[in-house]
Tab-separated table of C-alpha atoms and ligand atoms in Angstrom:
chain	number	residue	atom	x	y	z
A	30	MET	CA	17.972	-17.488	-16.615
A	31	THR	CA	21.404	-16.945	-17.758
A	32	TYR	CA	22.309	-14.826	-20.894
A	33	SER	CA	25.543	-14.837	-22.526
A	34	LYS	CA	27.839	-11.717	-22.372
A	35	CYS	CA	27.310	-8.049	-21.815
A	36	ARG	CA	27.538	-6.124	-25.247
A	37	VAL	CA	29.769	-3.480	-23.456
A	38	CYS	CA	32.264	-5.268	-21.277
A	39	ARG	CA	31.699	-9.006	-22.122
A	40	GLN	CA	31.116	-9.890	-18.570
A	41	PRO	CA	28.113	-12.302	-17.802
A	42	ALA	CA	24.792	-10.552	-18.660
A	43	ILE	CA	21.628	-10.326	-16.413
A	44	ILE	CA	19.036	-9.350	-19.166
A	45	ASP	CA	18.459	-9.721	-22.871
A	46	LEU	CA	17.027	-6.782	-24.871
A	47	PRO	CA	15.963	-8.125	-28.206
A	48	ARG	CA	15.066	-4.666	-29.519
A	49	HIS	CA	18.662	-3.722	-28.908
A	50	ASN	CA	19.702	-7.110	-30.254
A	51	ALA	CA	22.008	-7.344	-27.240
A	52	ASN	CA	22.611	-8.549	-23.560
A	53	PHE	CA	23.665	-6.374	-20.627
A	54	CYS	CA	25.325	-6.760	-17.238
A	55	ALA	CA	23.757	-4.826	-14.311
A	56	GLU	CA	26.126	-1.977	-14.550
A	57	HIS	CA	25.599	-1.474	-18.261
A	58	LEU	CA	21.784	-1.973	-18.127
A	59	LEU	CA	21.709	0.992	-15.590
A	60	GLN	CA	24.054	3.107	-18.094
A	61	LEU	CA	21.554	2.250	-20.794
A	62	CYS	CA	18.500	3.246	-18.808
A	63	ARG	CA	20.260	6.551	-17.610
A	64	ARG	CA	21.360	7.466	-21.067
A	65	GLN	CA	17.675	6.743	-22.669
A	66	VAL	CA	16.345	9.046	-19.964
A	67	GLU	CA	19.095	11.806	-20.771
A	68	LYS	CA	18.197	11.501	-24.417
A	69	ALA	CA	14.518	11.910	-23.877
A	70	ILE	CA	14.980	14.866	-21.635
A	71	HIS	CA	17.391	16.449	-24.137
A	72	ASP	CA	15.344	15.613	-27.373
A	73	HIS	CA	12.134	17.107	-26.061
A	74	GLU	CA	13.467	19.922	-23.690
A	75	MET	CA	11.839	18.134	-20.819
A	76	LEU	CA	13.805	19.490	-17.864
A	77	ALA	CA	16.382	22.318	-17.048
A	78	THR	CA	19.113	21.497	-14.487
A	79	ASP	CA	17.791	23.915	-11.934
A	80	ASP	CA	14.062	23.028	-12.283
A	81	LYS	CA	12.143	22.119	-9.158
A	82	ILE	CA	10.399	18.858	-10.145
A	83	LEU	CA	7.457	17.219	-8.663
A	84	VAL	CA	7.352	13.360	-9.491
A	85	ALA	CA	3.736	11.736	-9.481
A	86	VAL	CA	4.539	8.713	-7.423
A	87	SER	CA	2.235	5.808	-7.414
A	88	GLY	CA	4.580	3.205	-5.471
A	89	GLY	CA	4.926	1.174	-8.612
A	90	LYS	CA	8.156	0.391	-10.490
A	91	ASP	CA	7.988	3.228	-13.062
A	92	SER	CA	7.412	6.279	-10.893
A	93	LEU	CA	9.912	5.149	-8.335
A	94	ALA	CA	12.586	4.380	-11.081
A	95	VAL	CA	11.981	7.728	-12.648
A	96	TRP	CA	12.467	9.598	-9.317
A	97	ASP	CA	15.607	7.547	-8.595
A	98	ILE	CA	16.966	7.994	-12.100
A	99	LEU	CA	16.401	11.750	-11.958
A	100	ILE	CA	18.052	12.233	-8.440
A	101	GLU	CA	21.080	10.136	-9.875
A	102	LEU	CA	21.221	12.578	-12.659
A	103	GLY	CA	21.583	15.371	-10.193
A	104	TYR	CA	17.907	16.871	-10.453
A	105	GLN	CA	16.032	18.284	-7.594
A	106	ALA	CA	12.802	16.290	-7.225
A	107	ASP	CA	10.021	15.783	-4.639
A	108	GLY	CA	7.423	13.158	-4.906
A	109	LEU	CA	3.622	13.422	-4.581
A	110	TYR	CA	1.592	10.393	-3.602
A	111	ILE	CA	-2.187	10.521	-3.701
A	112	GLY	CA	-4.275	7.977	-1.642
A	113	LEU	CA	-7.061	6.985	-3.834
A	114	GLY	CA	-8.662	4.693	-1.250
A	115	ILE	CA	-8.435	1.609	-3.524
A	116	GLY	CA	-8.393	-0.785	-0.388
A	117	GLU	CA	-5.334	-2.664	0.446
A	118	TYR	CA	-3.652	-1.642	-2.931
A	119	SER	CA	-3.445	1.859	-1.954
A	120	ASP	CA	-2.126	1.133	1.650
A	121	VAL	CA	0.612	-1.043	0.176
A	122	SER	CA	1.494	1.431	-2.592
A	123	LEU	CA	1.964	4.162	-0.036
A	124	ASP	CA	4.067	2.061	1.994
A	125	TYR	CA	6.522	1.434	-0.820
A	126	ALA	CA	6.567	5.255	-1.817
A	127	GLN	CA	7.215	6.323	1.796
A	128	THR	CA	9.859	3.683	2.391
A	129	PHE	CA	11.706	4.709	-0.735
A	130	ALA	CA	11.529	8.267	0.179
A	131	ASP	CA	12.744	7.783	3.721
A	132	GLU	CA	15.670	5.710	2.866
A	133	ARG	CA	16.923	8.260	0.423
A	134	GLY	CA	15.973	11.254	2.437
A	135	LEU	CA	13.631	12.602	-0.219
A	136	GLN	CA	10.387	14.499	0.400
A	137	LEU	CA	7.367	12.772	-0.372
A	138	ILE	CA	4.125	14.800	-0.133
A	139	THR	CA	0.873	12.802	0.462
A	140	ILE	CA	-2.734	13.732	-0.131
A	141	ASP	CA	-5.515	11.500	1.045
A	142	LEU	CA	-8.461	11.862	-1.124
A	143	ARG	CA	-10.965	10.746	1.572
A	144	GLY	CA	-9.279	12.503	4.320
A	145	GLU	CA	-8.961	15.854	2.441
A	146	TYR	CA	-11.829	15.766	-0.113
A	147	GLY	CA	-14.176	13.453	1.459
A	148	TYR	CA	-14.360	10.754	-1.075
A	149	ASP	CA	-12.490	7.756	-2.655
A	150	VAL	CA	-12.170	6.438	-6.113
A	151	PRO	CA	-14.478	3.201	-5.540
A	152	THR	CA	-17.158	5.473	-3.925
A	153	ALA	CA	-16.799	8.023	-6.743
A	154	ALA	CA	-17.352	5.196	-9.316
A	155	LYS	CA	-20.259	3.766	-7.500
A	156	VAL	CA	-22.044	7.213	-7.140
A	157	THR	CA	-21.383	8.424	-10.663
A	158	LYS	CA	-21.918	5.037	-12.213
A	159	ARG	CA	-18.952	5.362	-14.472
A	160	VAL	CA	-15.817	3.255	-14.596
A	161	PRO	CA	-13.339	4.001	-11.542
A	162	CYS	CA	-10.395	5.239	-13.841
A	163	SER	CA	-12.819	8.216	-14.925
A	164	ALA	CA	-13.132	9.709	-11.550
A	165	CYS	CA	-9.604	8.553	-10.651
A	166	GLY	CA	-7.830	10.180	-13.646
A	167	LEU	CA	-9.733	13.421	-13.035
A	168	SER	CA	-8.835	13.679	-9.402
A	169	LYS	CA	-5.159	12.792	-10.051
A	170	ARG	CA	-4.872	15.394	-12.884
A	171	HIS	CA	-6.395	18.179	-10.742
A	172	LEU	CA	-4.570	17.384	-7.602
A	173	PHE	CA	-1.035	17.027	-9.334
A	174	ASP	CA	-1.663	20.364	-11.140
A	175	LYS	CA	-2.881	21.864	-7.960
A	176	ALA	CA	0.094	20.702	-5.898
A	177	ALA	CA	2.604	21.790	-8.475
A	178	LEU	CA	1.288	25.153	-8.721
A	179	ASP	CA	0.864	25.641	-4.936
A	180	GLY	CA	4.212	24.323	-4.228
A	181	GLY	CA	6.077	26.426	-6.865
A	182	TYR	CA	7.349	23.490	-8.986
A	183	ASP	CA	8.410	24.047	-12.496
A	184	VAL	CA	7.300	20.697	-13.927
A	185	VAL	CA	5.469	17.477	-13.062
A	186	VAL	CA	7.071	14.315	-14.093
A	187	THR	CA	5.234	11.063	-14.683
A	188	GLY	CA	6.488	7.520	-14.951
A	189	HIS	CA	4.632	6.620	-18.248
A	190	ASN	CA	6.975	4.322	-20.225
A	191	LEU	CA	7.169	3.150	-23.737
A	192	ASP	CA	4.646	0.197	-23.245
A	193	ASP	CA	2.151	2.747	-21.752
A	194	GLU	CA	2.406	5.336	-24.433
A	195	ALA	CA	2.604	2.800	-27.342
A	196	ALA	CA	-0.664	1.221	-25.842
A	197	VAL	CA	-2.375	4.502	-25.565
A	198	LEU	CA	-1.194	5.472	-29.113
A	199	PHE	CA	-2.642	2.005	-30.396
A	200	GLY	CA	-5.934	2.812	-28.960
A	201	ASN	CA	-6.076	6.207	-30.227
A	202	THR	CA	-5.072	5.025	-33.725
A	203	LEU	CA	-7.476	2.232	-33.809
A	204	ARG	CA	-10.100	4.971	-33.437
A	205	TRP	CA	-8.286	7.865	-35.313
A	206	ASP	CA	-9.060	9.830	-32.431
A	207	ILE	CA	-7.509	13.033	-33.769
A	208	GLU	CA	-8.152	15.149	-30.551
A	209	TYR	CA	-6.414	12.642	-28.292
A	210	LEU	CA	-3.516	11.940	-31.013
A	211	ALA	CA	-2.774	15.771	-31.083
A	212	ARG	CA	-2.405	15.762	-27.275
A	213	GLN	CA	-0.216	12.634	-27.103
A	214	TYR	CA	3.205	14.277	-26.830
A	215	PRO	CA	5.732	13.450	-24.191
A	216	VAL	CA	5.836	17.196	-23.167
A	217	LEU	CA	2.822	19.432	-22.241
A	218	PRO	CA	3.972	23.017	-21.822
A	219	ALA	CA	2.868	25.018	-18.957
A	220	ARG	CA	-0.041	27.413	-19.722
A	221	ASP	CA	-2.378	29.484	-17.604
A	222	GLY	CA	-3.359	27.377	-14.471
A	223	PHE	CA	-1.498	24.288	-15.778
A	224	PRO	CA	1.882	23.158	-14.952
A	225	LYS	CA	4.368	21.724	-17.456
A	226	LYS	CA	4.148	17.912	-17.680
A	227	VAL	CA	6.788	15.610	-18.998
A	228	LYS	CA	7.345	11.866	-19.492
A	229	PRO	CA	11.110	11.044	-19.356
A	230	LEU	CA	10.672	7.268	-19.626
A	231	ILE	CA	9.213	7.149	-23.075
A	232	ARG	CA	12.279	5.440	-24.498
A	233	LEU	CA	12.289	2.568	-21.874
A	234	THR	CA	10.045	-0.485	-21.466
A	235	GLU	CA	8.293	-1.922	-18.419
A	236	ARG	CA	10.805	-4.896	-18.161
A	237	GLU	CA	13.708	-2.443	-18.351
A	238	MET	CA	12.123	-0.369	-15.346
A	239	ALA	CA	11.467	-3.530	-13.478
A	240	ALA	CA	15.092	-4.513	-13.882
A	241	TRP	CA	16.284	-0.976	-12.865
A	242	CYS	CA	14.432	-1.444	-9.722
A	243	ILE	CA	15.759	-4.876	-9.040
A	244	VAL	CA	19.192	-3.980	-9.796
A	245	ARG	CA	18.866	-0.893	-7.566
A	246	GLY	CA	17.189	-2.697	-4.613
A	247	ILE	CA	13.960	-0.804	-4.969
A	248	ASP	CA	10.938	-2.608	-3.502
A	249	TYR	CA	7.728	-1.650	-5.341
A	250	GLN	CA	4.070	-2.350	-5.650
A	251	VAL	CA	4.047	-5.291	-8.276
A	252	GLU	CA	0.253	-5.620	-8.231
A	253	GLU	CA	-1.718	-4.050	-10.890
A	254	CYS	CA	-4.471	-1.710	-9.604
A	255	PRO	CA	-7.614	-3.930	-9.260
A	256	MET	CA	-9.524	-1.410	-11.206
A	257	ALA	CA	-7.368	-2.082	-14.285
A	258	LEU	CA	-8.189	-5.730	-14.564
A	259	GLY	CA	-9.719	-6.412	-17.842
A	260	ASN	CA	-9.395	-2.902	-19.235
A	261	LYS	CA	-8.737	-2.007	-22.899
A	262	HIS	CA	-5.197	-0.654	-22.068
A	263	LEU	CA	-3.906	-4.125	-20.939
A	264	ALA	CA	-5.272	-5.764	-24.087
A	265	TYR	CA	-3.549	-3.173	-26.269
A	266	LYS	CA	-0.306	-3.888	-24.419
A	267	ALA	CA	-0.603	-7.673	-24.974
A	268	ALA	CA	-1.336	-7.019	-28.580
A	269	LEU	CA	1.717	-4.917	-28.930
A	270	ASN	CA	3.769	-7.508	-27.013
A	271	ALA	CA	2.650	-10.218	-29.383
A	272	ILE	CA	3.877	-8.117	-32.379
A	273	GLU	CA	7.180	-7.156	-30.547
A	274	ARG	CA	7.991	-10.898	-30.057
A	275	GLN	CA	7.605	-11.486	-33.783
A	276	SER	CA	9.449	-8.352	-34.758
A	277	PRO	CA	11.618	-6.762	-31.916
A	278	GLY	CA	11.841	-3.005	-32.136
A	279	SER	CA	8.358	-2.702	-33.656
A	280	LYS	CA	6.890	-1.177	-30.346
A	281	SER	CA	9.517	1.588	-30.181
A	282	ALA	CA	9.320	2.351	-33.799
A	283	PHE	CA	5.490	2.560	-33.618
A	284	TYR	CA	5.630	5.150	-30.757
A	285	LEU	CA	8.887	7.138	-31.231
A	286	ASN	CA	8.356	7.616	-34.855
A	287	PHE	CA	4.830	8.908	-34.167
A	288	VAL	CA	6.599	11.385	-31.824
A	289	ASP	CA	9.160	12.482	-34.348
A	290	LYS	CA	7.174	12.383	-37.537
A	291	MET	CA	3.410	12.520	-36.891
A	292	ALA	CA	3.121	14.545	-33.478
A	293	PRO	CA	4.583	17.820	-35.175
A	294	LEU	CA	1.818	17.622	-37.861
A	295	LEU	CA	-0.857	17.485	-35.200
A	296	ALA	CA	0.558	20.268	-32.893
A	297	GLY	CA	-1.663	22.937	-34.409
A	298	LEU	CA	-4.724	21.006	-33.575
A	299	ASN	CA	-3.674	20.728	-30.060
A	300	GLN	CA	-3.580	24.547	-29.781
A	301	ALA	CA	-6.935	24.647	-31.288
A	302	ALA	CA	-8.487	22.344	-29.001
A	303	ALA	CA	-7.211	24.142	-25.805
A	304	GLY	CA	-10.227	26.647	-26.166
A	305	ASP	CA	-10.980	29.340	-23.943
A	306	LEU	CA	-10.617	28.896	-20.214
A	307	ARG	CA	-11.778	30.889	-17.083
A	308	ASP	CA	-11.391	30.316	-13.294
A	309	CYS	CA	-13.440	27.684	-11.439
A	310	GLU	CA	-15.768	29.590	-9.150
A	311	THR	CA	-15.131	27.271	-6.402
A	312	CYS	CA	-11.302	26.485	-6.518
A	313	GLY	CA	-9.856	28.771	-9.171
A	314	ALA	CA	-8.558	26.154	-11.437
A	315	PRO	CA	-8.770	26.538	-15.137
A	316	THR	CA	-12.168	25.294	-16.740
A	317	THR	CA	-14.349	25.823	-19.699
A	318	GLY	CA	-17.518	26.010	-17.418
A	319	GLU	CA	-18.444	27.973	-14.321
A	320	VAL	CA	-17.288	25.109	-11.960
A	321	CYS	CA	-14.593	22.753	-12.799
A	322	ALA	CA	-15.000	18.943	-13.323
A	323	PHE	CA	-13.158	18.222	-10.104
A	324	CYS	CA	-15.334	20.423	-7.852
A	325	ARG	CA	-18.430	19.114	-9.615
A	326	LEU	CA	-17.172	15.430	-8.856
A	327	GLN	CA	-16.298	16.351	-5.356
A	328	GLU	CA	-19.734	17.977	-4.732
A	329	ARG	CA	-21.574	15.043	-5.992
A	330	VAL	CA	-19.677	12.228	-4.330
A	331	SER	CA	-18.177	13.457	-1.021
A	332	GLY	CA	-19.662	12.503	2.174
A	333	ASN	CA	-20.938	9.152	0.737
A	334	HIS	CA	-20.288	6.233	2.879
A	335	PRO	CA	-17.053	4.331	1.566
A	336	VAL	CA	-17.858	1.743	-0.979
A	337	PRO	CA	-15.729	-1.459	-0.888
A	338	VAL	CA	-13.475	-2.085	-3.946
A	339	GLU	CA	-14.960	-5.364	-5.155
A	340	LEU	CA	-18.540	-3.690	-5.561
A	341	VAL	CA	-17.146	-1.596	-8.380
A	342	LEU	CA	-15.326	-4.370	-10.280
A	343	ASN	CA	-16.915	-6.174	-13.191
A	344	LYS	CA	-17.648	-9.919	-12.611
A	345	LYS	CA	-14.294	-11.283	-13.942
A	346	ALA	CA	-12.195	-8.695	-12.222
A	347	ARG	CA	-14.170	-9.294	-8.977
A	348	LYS	CA	-13.403	-12.723	-8.929
A	349	ALA	CA	-9.548	-12.288	-9.650
A	350	TYR	CA	-9.636	-9.559	-6.938
A	351	LEU	CA	-11.196	-11.756	-4.217
A	352	ALA	CA	-9.057	-14.688	-5.073
A	353	ALA	CA	-5.956	-12.556	-4.704
A	354	GLN	CA	-7.219	-11.126	-1.433
A	355	ALA	CA	-7.912	-14.784	-0.059
A	356	VAL	CA	-4.267	-15.691	-0.890
A	357	GLY	CA	-2.978	-12.635	0.723
A	358	GLU	CA	-4.620	-13.443	4.166
B	7	Q46	S1	-6.603	5.265	-13.256
B	7	Q46	FE1	-7.644	3.408	-13.000
B	7	Q46	FE2	-5.111	3.763	-12.597
B	7	Q46	FE3	-6.912	4.874	-11.181
B	7	Q46	S2	-8.332	3.368	-10.832
B	7	Q46	FE4	-6.486	2.220	-11.027
B	7	Q46	S3	-6.218	1.829	-13.065
B	7	Q46	S4	-5.089	3.750	-10.483
B	7	Q46	S5	-3.228	4.404	-13.527
B	8	ZN	ZN1	28.590	-4.728	-18.826
B	9	ZN	ZN1	-12.852	23.727	-9.149
């Protein structure tokens, strides 16, 4: 596809961005992305120049792009990849993350759930009889927190972009889930036993991040996690994209105005929800009970024989997954 001219330099453009009502060439697309990240970091006091940063890396476009942008902006950032054991999807994702790090001389820490904790996400889903994302999210949060604290990192960076955050906000708003709304802020400050967490990509879309990777020559995992097939998050994204097509700029207004105008009003509730925490008797992580949710999960599911991915997918997702596997063979 060809677009007319770049808004900045009038050279041929490579992308149209309707929400900016403009087209951009490769160079000025990169400039726009960098500036949006700098603005997010500045507006929300996400990072200090001498922070030791740990980037949560999945091998997808967003986490590799945010790592790349931070390094370009002069930050010191290592990556952490967690092998979730989601079949070929996890193996391929690790390859992309490792290649990215190796080519740039960056440090990628890897944790293998099955190798180090005796379980994987499909097995945990099967044993607990809950959706895979439940055990997955719990495991990732715990292990990112632990790695950041053990490694002396000041802050954990995640690659959540505008589409992700707007979709989560959409879901929370549909239910008026005040507790989740109060926590949906792009910066979570450090508190006892938890590292600071920030989301520098909140002003950039999935499409812009894919374009960043293409222009920068970054190969990434393009497949969605098979466990995500058919989940509500994707439906919310589709609904917001339909609105955005009709009315460019709606998505960023929905989310960024929430952050500016609504989130400060809910901040007090967030403090109240934090509650009293004590140390987990098994691992020392902060918890409201005697043993933290991660240790309880590990105790319950580790040592079980690995369950294949397709066994924990719903019927529709399984069909799509098996078809994709057959094409890949
Ligand atoms: S939570 Fe769920 Fe993701 Fe984990 S199981 Fe896949 S879709 S990777 S962000
Ligand atoms: Zn240009
Ligand atoms: Zn624990």
